[in-house]
Amino acid sequence: MGEEFNETYITLGGFEGMENYRYLYFTLLLTLCILSICSNAIIVYIIWEHQNLHEPMYIFIAALSINSLLVSINIYPKLLIDFLSEKQTVSYSVCLLQYFLYYCLGIVDLLLLAAMAFDRYVSICKPLVYPNIMTNRTVVVVLVFAWFMPASQLSVSTVLSAKQKVCHFVIKGFFCTNSIFKLHCVNSKVISVFGLVSCMFILGICPVFFVLFTYARILFIVYKSSNDVRQKAAETCLPHLLVLLCFTALGTYDVVFARFDDNFPKIVHLIMTLQVVLYNPLFNPIIYGFKMKEIFKHLKKLFGCT
C-alpha cells in the first residue's frame, strides 16, 4: 500500500468466503437494482405527470423517490462489480465519496420525512391555514434545506477524514460507511465531536424527535375528531410512520455496527446490507405506491388495471 492518498486502497472484507455464491448474489442484486430504479422512476413520473398530485405531500414523496434513485446509483454499481471481481478493493478517495453520499442521502431522507410530518400536522390539525403555510415557496425552501444542509455538514467531516493518515486497510463490510474512521492511524477528536454534535444530533436525533412529537400531536387531535378525520390521518400518516420505523432501525444498526463490527458474524453484515439496499431504493416506492390512495389509483391506470 502506498502512503500517498491516491495510492491507498481499501479491502472490503465482507465479501470473504462468498466466492461460491457470487453469481447468485449478483443476480439477486441486479434484480433489486432494476426494480428499485424502475419503481422510483414510476413514482416520480406519476407525480410529475398528474396535476392533482402537485401538492406538498406528493412533492415530498417525489423528492424521496429521487433521493432513492441517487442511493441506488451510489450503492448498486460498486456492489455489482465487487460480486463479480476476484478482489474487492476500493481507493480511499472513492471510499470517502461513497461514505459522504451514503450518509448525506440518508440524512436527506430523514429531513424529508420530518417535512412530511409537519405537512401532515398542518393539514390535519390546522386545515384552515394550510394553504398559507405550505406554499410553493415553503416547499422549495424545505427541499433546498434538506439537500444542502447534510451536504455542507458532511463535507466537513469528509475533508477532515481525507487529511488523516491511513494505517489499516480492511473494512468489515460491503461498502464504505462510518467504519472508515477505524482506518485512521489516530482517532481524531475533532472528527468525533463534530460528527456527534453536528451530523448525529442536529441532523439525526433532532429530526427524529420532531417527527415523533409531530405525530403525537396529530394522534392527540385525531383521537378527539370524527371518523372521517381519523381515516384521513391513517391513510396519509401510516406510510410515513412505517418508513420512519425502518429508517430508525437501520440507523440504529449503523451506529452499533460502527462500534462493534468486530463482534458481528458475517451473516449479520450480509443481512443488514440486504436491508440497506432494500429499504431506501425499494421499500419507499412500495409503501407509497400501495398505501397512498391517489398514487395507487394512477398506478393501476398506468398498468391498465382499471
CSV table of C-alpha atoms in Angstrom, one decimal:
chain,number,residue,atom,x,y,z
A,1,MET,CA,0.0,0.0,0.0
A,2,GLY,CA,1.3,3.4,-0.9
A,3,GLU,CA,1.4,6.2,1.5
A,4,GLU,CA,0.0,8.8,-0.9
A,5,PHE,CA,-3.7,9.4,-0.8
A,6,ASN,CA,-4.4,8.4,-4.4
A,7,GLU,CA,-2.4,5.2,-4.0
A,8,THR,CA,-4.2,3.9,-0.9
A,9,TYR,CA,-6.6,1.1,-1.5
A,10,ILE,CA,-9.0,-0.4,1.0
A,11,THR,CA,-10.2,-4.1,1.0
A,12,LEU,CA,-13.9,-4.7,1.6
A,13,GLY,CA,-13.8,-7.7,4.0
A,14,GLY,CA,-17.5,-8.5,3.8
A,15,PHE,CA,-17.0,-10.5,0.6
A,16,GLU,CA,-14.6,-13.0,2.0
A,17,GLY,CA,-15.8,-16.6,1.8
A,18,MET,CA,-18.7,-15.8,-0.6
A,19,GLU,CA,-16.9,-16.8,-3.8
A,20,ASN,CA,-19.1,-19.9,-4.4
A,21,TYR,CA,-22.3,-17.8,-4.3
A,22,ARG,CA,-21.2,-14.7,-6.2
A,23,TYR,CA,-23.4,-15.3,-9.2
A,24,LEU,CA,-26.4,-15.9,-7.1
A,25,TYR,CA,-25.9,-12.7,-5.1
A,26,PHE,CA,-25.1,-10.8,-8.3
A,27,THR,CA,-28.4,-12.0,-9.9
A,28,LEU,CA,-30.4,-11.1,-6.8
A,29,LEU,CA,-28.7,-7.7,-6.5
A,30,LEU,CA,-29.2,-6.9,-10.2
A,31,THR,CA,-32.9,-7.7,-9.9
A,32,LEU,CA,-33.2,-5.4,-6.9
A,33,CYS,CA,-31.3,-2.7,-8.8
A,34,ILE,CA,-33.7,-2.8,-11.8
A,35,LEU,CA,-36.8,-3.0,-9.5
A,36,SER,CA,-35.7,-0.1,-7.4
A,37,ILE,CA,-34.8,2.2,-10.3
A,38,CYS,CA,-38.0,1.4,-12.2
A,39,SER,CA,-40.3,1.7,-9.2
A,40,ASN,CA,-38.9,5.0,-8.0
A,41,ALA,CA,-38.8,6.4,-11.6
A,42,ILE,CA,-42.5,5.4,-12.0
A,43,ILE,CA,-43.5,7.2,-8.7
A,44,VAL,CA,-41.7,10.4,-9.9
A,45,TYR,CA,-43.3,10.2,-13.3
A,46,ILE,CA,-46.8,9.7,-11.9
A,47,ILE,CA,-46.4,12.7,-9.5
A,48,TRP,CA,-44.9,14.8,-12.3
A,49,GLU,CA,-47.5,13.9,-14.9
A,50,HIS,CA,-50.7,14.4,-12.9
A,51,GLN,CA,-51.7,17.9,-11.9
A,52,ASN,CA,-53.8,16.7,-8.9
A,53,LEU,CA,-50.6,15.4,-7.3
A,54,HIS,CA,-48.8,18.7,-7.4
A,55,GLU,CA,-49.3,19.2,-3.7
A,56,PRO,CA,-46.6,19.5,-0.9
A,57,MET,CA,-47.2,15.9,0.4
A,58,TYR,CA,-46.7,14.3,-3.1
A,59,ILE,CA,-43.9,16.6,-4.0
A,60,PHE,CA,-42.0,15.4,-0.9
A,61,ILE,CA,-42.8,11.8,-1.9
A,62,ALA,CA,-41.3,12.5,-5.3
A,63,ALA,CA,-38.3,14.0,-3.6
A,64,LEU,CA,-37.9,10.8,-1.6
A,65,SER,CA,-38.0,8.8,-4.7
A,66,ILE,CA,-35.4,10.9,-6.4
A,67,ASN,CA,-33.3,10.6,-3.3
A,68,SER,CA,-33.7,6.8,-3.5
A,69,LEU,CA,-32.6,6.8,-7.1
A,70,LEU,CA,-29.4,8.6,-6.0
A,71,VAL,CA,-28.9,6.0,-3.3
A,72,SER,CA,-29.2,3.2,-5.9
A,73,ILE,CA,-26.6,4.9,-8.0
A,74,ASN,CA,-24.3,5.2,-5.0
A,75,ILE,CA,-24.6,1.6,-3.8
A,76,TYR,CA,-25.6,-0.8,-6.6
A,77,PRO,CA,-22.9,-0.3,-9.3
A,78,LYS,CA,-20.0,-0.9,-7.0
A,79,LEU,CA,-21.7,-3.9,-5.3
A,80,LEU,CA,-22.5,-5.5,-8.6
A,81,ILE,CA,-18.9,-5.1,-9.8
A,82,ASP,CA,-17.5,-6.4,-6.5
A,83,PHE,CA,-19.6,-9.6,-6.6
A,84,LEU,CA,-18.0,-10.5,-10.0
A,85,SER,CA,-14.5,-9.4,-9.1
A,86,GLU,CA,-11.7,-11.6,-7.7
A,87,LYS,CA,-10.6,-8.8,-5.3
A,88,GLN,CA,-12.9,-6.4,-3.7
A,89,THR,CA,-10.9,-3.2,-3.3
A,90,VAL,CA,-11.7,0.5,-3.5
A,91,SER,CA,-9.4,3.5,-3.4
A,92,TYR,CA,-9.6,5.6,-0.2
A,93,SER,CA,-10.8,8.6,-2.2
A,94,VAL,CA,-13.7,6.7,-3.7
A,95,CYS,CA,-14.5,5.2,-0.3
A,96,LEU,CA,-14.7,8.7,1.2
A,97,LEU,CA,-17.1,9.7,-1.6
A,98,GLN,CA,-19.3,6.7,-1.1
A,99,TYR,CA,-19.3,7.4,2.7
A,100,PHE,CA,-20.2,11.0,2.0
A,101,LEU,CA,-23.1,10.2,-0.4
A,102,TYR,CA,-24.4,7.3,1.8
A,103,TYR,CA,-24.9,9.5,4.9
A,104,CYS,CA,-25.8,12.6,3.1
A,105,LEU,CA,-28.6,10.9,1.2
A,106,GLY,CA,-29.7,9.1,4.4
A,107,ILE,CA,-30.0,12.4,6.3
A,108,VAL,CA,-31.9,13.9,3.3
A,109,ASP,CA,-34.4,11.1,3.7
A,110,LEU,CA,-34.8,11.9,7.4
A,111,LEU,CA,-35.2,15.6,6.8
A,112,LEU,CA,-37.8,14.9,4.1
A,113,LEU,CA,-39.7,12.7,6.5
A,114,ALA,CA,-39.7,15.5,9.0
A,115,ALA,CA,-41.0,17.9,6.4
A,116,MET,CA,-43.8,15.4,5.5
A,117,ALA,CA,-44.7,15.1,9.2
A,118,PHE,CA,-45.0,18.8,9.5
A,119,ASP,CA,-47.1,18.9,6.3
A,120,ARG,CA,-49.5,16.3,7.7
A,121,TYR,CA,-49.7,18.1,11.0
A,122,VAL,CA,-50.7,21.4,9.4
A,123,SER,CA,-53.1,19.6,7.0
A,124,ILE,CA,-54.9,17.7,9.7
A,125,CYS,CA,-54.6,20.0,12.8
A,126,LYS,CA,-54.7,23.4,11.1
A,127,PRO,CA,-56.6,22.9,7.8
A,128,LEU,CA,-57.8,26.5,7.5
A,129,VAL,CA,-54.3,28.0,7.4
A,130,TYR,CA,-52.7,25.1,5.5
A,131,PRO,CA,-52.7,27.0,2.1
A,132,ASN,CA,-51.0,30.0,3.8
A,133,ILE,CA,-48.3,27.9,5.4
A,134,MET,CA,-47.5,25.2,2.9
A,135,THR,CA,-47.0,27.5,-0.1
A,136,ASN,CA,-44.8,26.7,-3.2
A,137,ARG,CA,-42.1,28.9,-1.7
A,138,THR,CA,-42.2,26.9,1.6
A,139,VAL,CA,-41.8,23.6,-0.3
A,140,VAL,CA,-38.8,24.9,-2.3
A,141,VAL,CA,-37.1,26.3,0.8
A,142,VAL,CA,-37.6,22.9,2.6
A,143,LEU,CA,-36.3,20.9,-0.4
A,144,VAL,CA,-33.2,23.1,-0.7
A,145,PHE,CA,-32.5,22.9,3.0
A,146,ALA,CA,-33.0,19.1,3.0
A,147,TRP,CA,-30.3,18.6,0.4
A,148,PHE,CA,-28.0,21.5,1.1
A,149,MET,CA,-27.6,21.2,4.9
A,150,PRO,CA,-26.5,17.5,5.1
A,151,ALA,CA,-24.1,18.1,2.2
A,152,SER,CA,-22.5,21.1,3.8
A,153,GLN,CA,-22.2,19.4,7.2
A,154,LEU,CA,-20.8,16.0,5.9
A,155,SER,CA,-18.4,17.7,3.6
A,156,VAL,CA,-16.5,19.0,6.7
A,157,SER,CA,-16.0,15.5,8.2
A,158,THR,CA,-15.2,14.1,4.8
A,159,VAL,CA,-12.4,16.7,4.2
A,160,LEU,CA,-11.1,16.1,7.7
A,161,SER,CA,-11.0,12.4,7.1
A,162,ALA,CA,-9.2,12.8,3.8
A,163,LYS,CA,-6.4,14.5,5.7
A,164,GLN,CA,-6.0,11.7,8.2
A,165,LYS,CA,-3.2,9.1,7.7
A,166,VAL,CA,-4.4,5.6,7.0
A,167,CYS,CA,-2.8,2.7,8.8
A,168,HIS,CA,-5.5,0.0,8.4
A,169,PHE,CA,-6.7,-1.2,5.0
A,170,VAL,CA,-9.7,-3.5,5.6
A,171,ILE,CA,-13.3,-2.6,6.2
A,172,LYS,CA,-15.5,-5.3,7.6
A,173,GLY,CA,-18.4,-4.6,5.3
A,174,PHE,CA,-19.7,-4.5,1.7
A,175,PHE,CA,-19.3,-0.8,1.1
A,176,CYS,CA,-17.9,2.3,2.9
A,177,THR,CA,-19.8,3.5,5.9
A,178,ASN,CA,-18.6,5.3,9.1
A,179,SER,CA,-16.3,2.3,9.6
A,180,ILE,CA,-13.7,4.3,7.6
A,181,PHE,CA,-12.8,6.1,10.8
A,182,LYS,CA,-11.3,2.9,12.1
A,183,LEU,CA,-8.8,3.0,9.2
A,184,HIS,CA,-7.1,6.1,10.6
A,185,CYS,CA,-3.8,5.7,12.5
A,186,VAL,CA,-5.1,8.0,15.2
A,187,ASN,CA,-8.6,8.7,16.3
A,188,SER,CA,-9.4,12.4,15.6
A,189,LYS,CA,-11.3,14.1,18.5
A,190,VAL,CA,-12.3,16.9,16.1
A,191,ILE,CA,-14.0,14.5,13.7
A,192,SER,CA,-15.6,12.6,16.6
A,193,VAL,CA,-17.0,15.7,18.3
A,194,PHE,CA,-18.1,17.3,15.0
A,195,GLY,CA,-19.8,14.1,13.9
A,196,LEU,CA,-21.6,13.6,17.2
A,197,VAL,CA,-22.8,17.1,17.6
A,198,SER,CA,-23.4,18.3,14.1
A,199,CYS,CA,-24.3,15.3,12.0
A,200,MET,CA,-25.7,12.8,14.5
A,201,PHE,CA,-27.5,15.2,16.9
A,202,ILE,CA,-28.6,18.2,14.8
A,203,LEU,CA,-29.3,16.3,11.6
A,204,GLY,CA,-30.2,12.9,13.1
A,205,ILE,CA,-31.7,12.9,16.5
A,206,CYS,CA,-33.4,16.2,16.3
A,207,PRO,CA,-35.5,15.4,13.2
A,208,VAL,CA,-36.5,12.0,14.7
A,209,PHE,CA,-37.8,13.7,17.9
A,210,PHE,CA,-39.5,16.4,15.7
A,211,VAL,CA,-41.3,13.7,13.7
A,212,LEU,CA,-42.3,11.8,16.9
A,213,PHE,CA,-43.6,15.0,18.6
A,214,THR,CA,-45.5,16.0,15.4
A,215,TYR,CA,-47.2,12.6,15.1
A,216,ALA,CA,-48.0,12.6,18.8
A,217,ARG,CA,-49.8,15.9,18.3
A,218,ILE,CA,-51.6,14.5,15.3
A,219,LEU,CA,-52.8,11.5,17.3
A,220,PHE,CA,-53.9,13.6,20.1
A,221,ILE,CA,-56.0,15.8,17.8
A,222,VAL,CA,-57.3,12.9,15.8
A,223,TYR,CA,-58.4,11.0,18.9
A,224,LYS,CA,-61.0,13.7,19.6
A,225,SER,CA,-62.1,14.1,16.0
A,226,SER,CA,-64.6,12.4,13.8
A,227,ASN,CA,-64.2,9.1,12.0
A,228,ASP,CA,-63.6,10.8,8.7
A,229,VAL,CA,-60.7,12.8,10.1
A,230,ARG,CA,-59.3,9.6,11.7
A,231,GLN,CA,-59.5,7.7,8.4
A,232,LYS,CA,-57.7,10.6,6.5
A,233,ALA,CA,-55.0,10.7,9.1
A,234,ALA,CA,-54.5,6.9,9.0
A,235,GLU,CA,-54.3,6.9,5.1
A,236,THR,CA,-51.7,9.7,5.0
A,237,CYS,CA,-49.7,9.2,8.2
A,238,LEU,CA,-49.3,5.4,8.3
A,239,PRO,CA,-46.9,5.1,5.3
A,240,HIS,CA,-44.7,7.9,6.8
A,241,LEU,CA,-44.6,6.1,10.2
A,242,LEU,CA,-43.7,2.8,8.5
A,243,VAL,CA,-40.8,4.4,6.6
A,244,LEU,CA,-39.6,6.2,9.7
A,245,LEU,CA,-39.6,3.0,11.7
A,246,CYS,CA,-37.5,1.2,9.1
A,247,PHE,CA,-35.2,4.2,8.8
A,248,THR,CA,-34.7,4.3,12.6
A,249,ALA,CA,-33.9,0.6,12.8
A,250,LEU,CA,-31.3,0.8,10.1
A,251,GLY,CA,-29.8,4.0,11.6
A,252,THR,CA,-29.5,2.2,15.0
A,253,TYR,CA,-27.8,-0.8,13.4
A,254,ASP,CA,-25.4,1.5,11.6
A,255,VAL,CA,-24.3,3.2,14.8
A,256,VAL,CA,-24.0,-0.2,16.6
A,257,PHE,CA,-22.1,-1.7,13.6
A,258,ALA,CA,-19.6,1.1,13.6
A,259,ARG,CA,-18.8,0.5,17.3
A,260,PHE,CA,-19.0,-3.3,17.5
A,261,ASP,CA,-18.4,-4.6,13.9
A,262,ASP,CA,-15.6,-6.9,15.0
A,263,ASN,CA,-18.1,-8.9,17.1
A,264,PHE,CA,-20.7,-9.3,14.4
A,265,PRO,CA,-20.9,-12.6,12.5
A,266,LYS,CA,-20.6,-12.2,8.7
A,267,ILE,CA,-24.1,-13.3,8.1
A,268,VAL,CA,-25.3,-10.3,10.1
A,269,HIS,CA,-23.4,-8.0,7.9
A,270,LEU,CA,-24.9,-9.7,4.8
A,271,ILE,CA,-28.5,-9.5,6.2
A,272,MET,CA,-28.2,-5.9,7.2
A,273,THR,CA,-26.6,-4.9,3.8
A,274,LEU,CA,-29.5,-6.5,2.1
A,275,GLN,CA,-31.8,-4.5,4.2
A,276,VAL,CA,-29.9,-1.3,3.4
A,277,VAL,CA,-30.2,-1.9,-0.4
A,278,LEU,CA,-33.9,-2.9,0.1
A,279,TYR,CA,-35.1,-0.2,2.4
A,280,ASN,CA,-34.4,3.1,0.7
A,281,PRO,CA,-34.4,2.2,-3.0
A,282,LEU,CA,-37.2,-0.4,-2.9
A,283,PHE,CA,-39.2,-0.1,0.3
A,284,ASN,CA,-40.2,3.6,-0.1
A,285,PRO,CA,-41.9,3.2,-3.5
A,286,ILE,CA,-43.7,0.1,-2.4
A,287,ILE,CA,-45.1,1.8,0.7
A,288,TYR,CA,-46.1,5.0,-1.0
A,289,GLY,CA,-47.2,3.3,-4.2
A,290,PHE,CA,-49.7,0.9,-2.5
A,291,LYS,CA,-50.6,2.9,0.7
A,292,MET,CA,-51.2,6.3,-0.9
A,293,LYS,CA,-54.6,6.1,-2.4
A,294,GLU,CA,-54.1,8.7,-5.2
A,295,ILE,CA,-50.8,7.3,-6.3
A,296,PHE,CA,-52.1,3.8,-6.3
A,297,LYS,CA,-55.1,4.9,-8.4
A,298,HIS,CA,-52.7,6.3,-11.1
A,299,LEU,CA,-50.5,3.2,-10.8
A,300,LYS,CA,-53.5,1.0,-11.7
A,301,LYS,CA,-54.4,3.2,-14.7
A,302,LEU,CA,-50.8,3.2,-15.9
A,303,PHE,CA,-50.7,-0.6,-16.0
A,304,GLY,CA,-54.2,-0.9,-17.3
A,305,CYS,CA,-55.7,-2.5,-14.2
A,306,THR,CA,-58.9,-0.3,-14.3
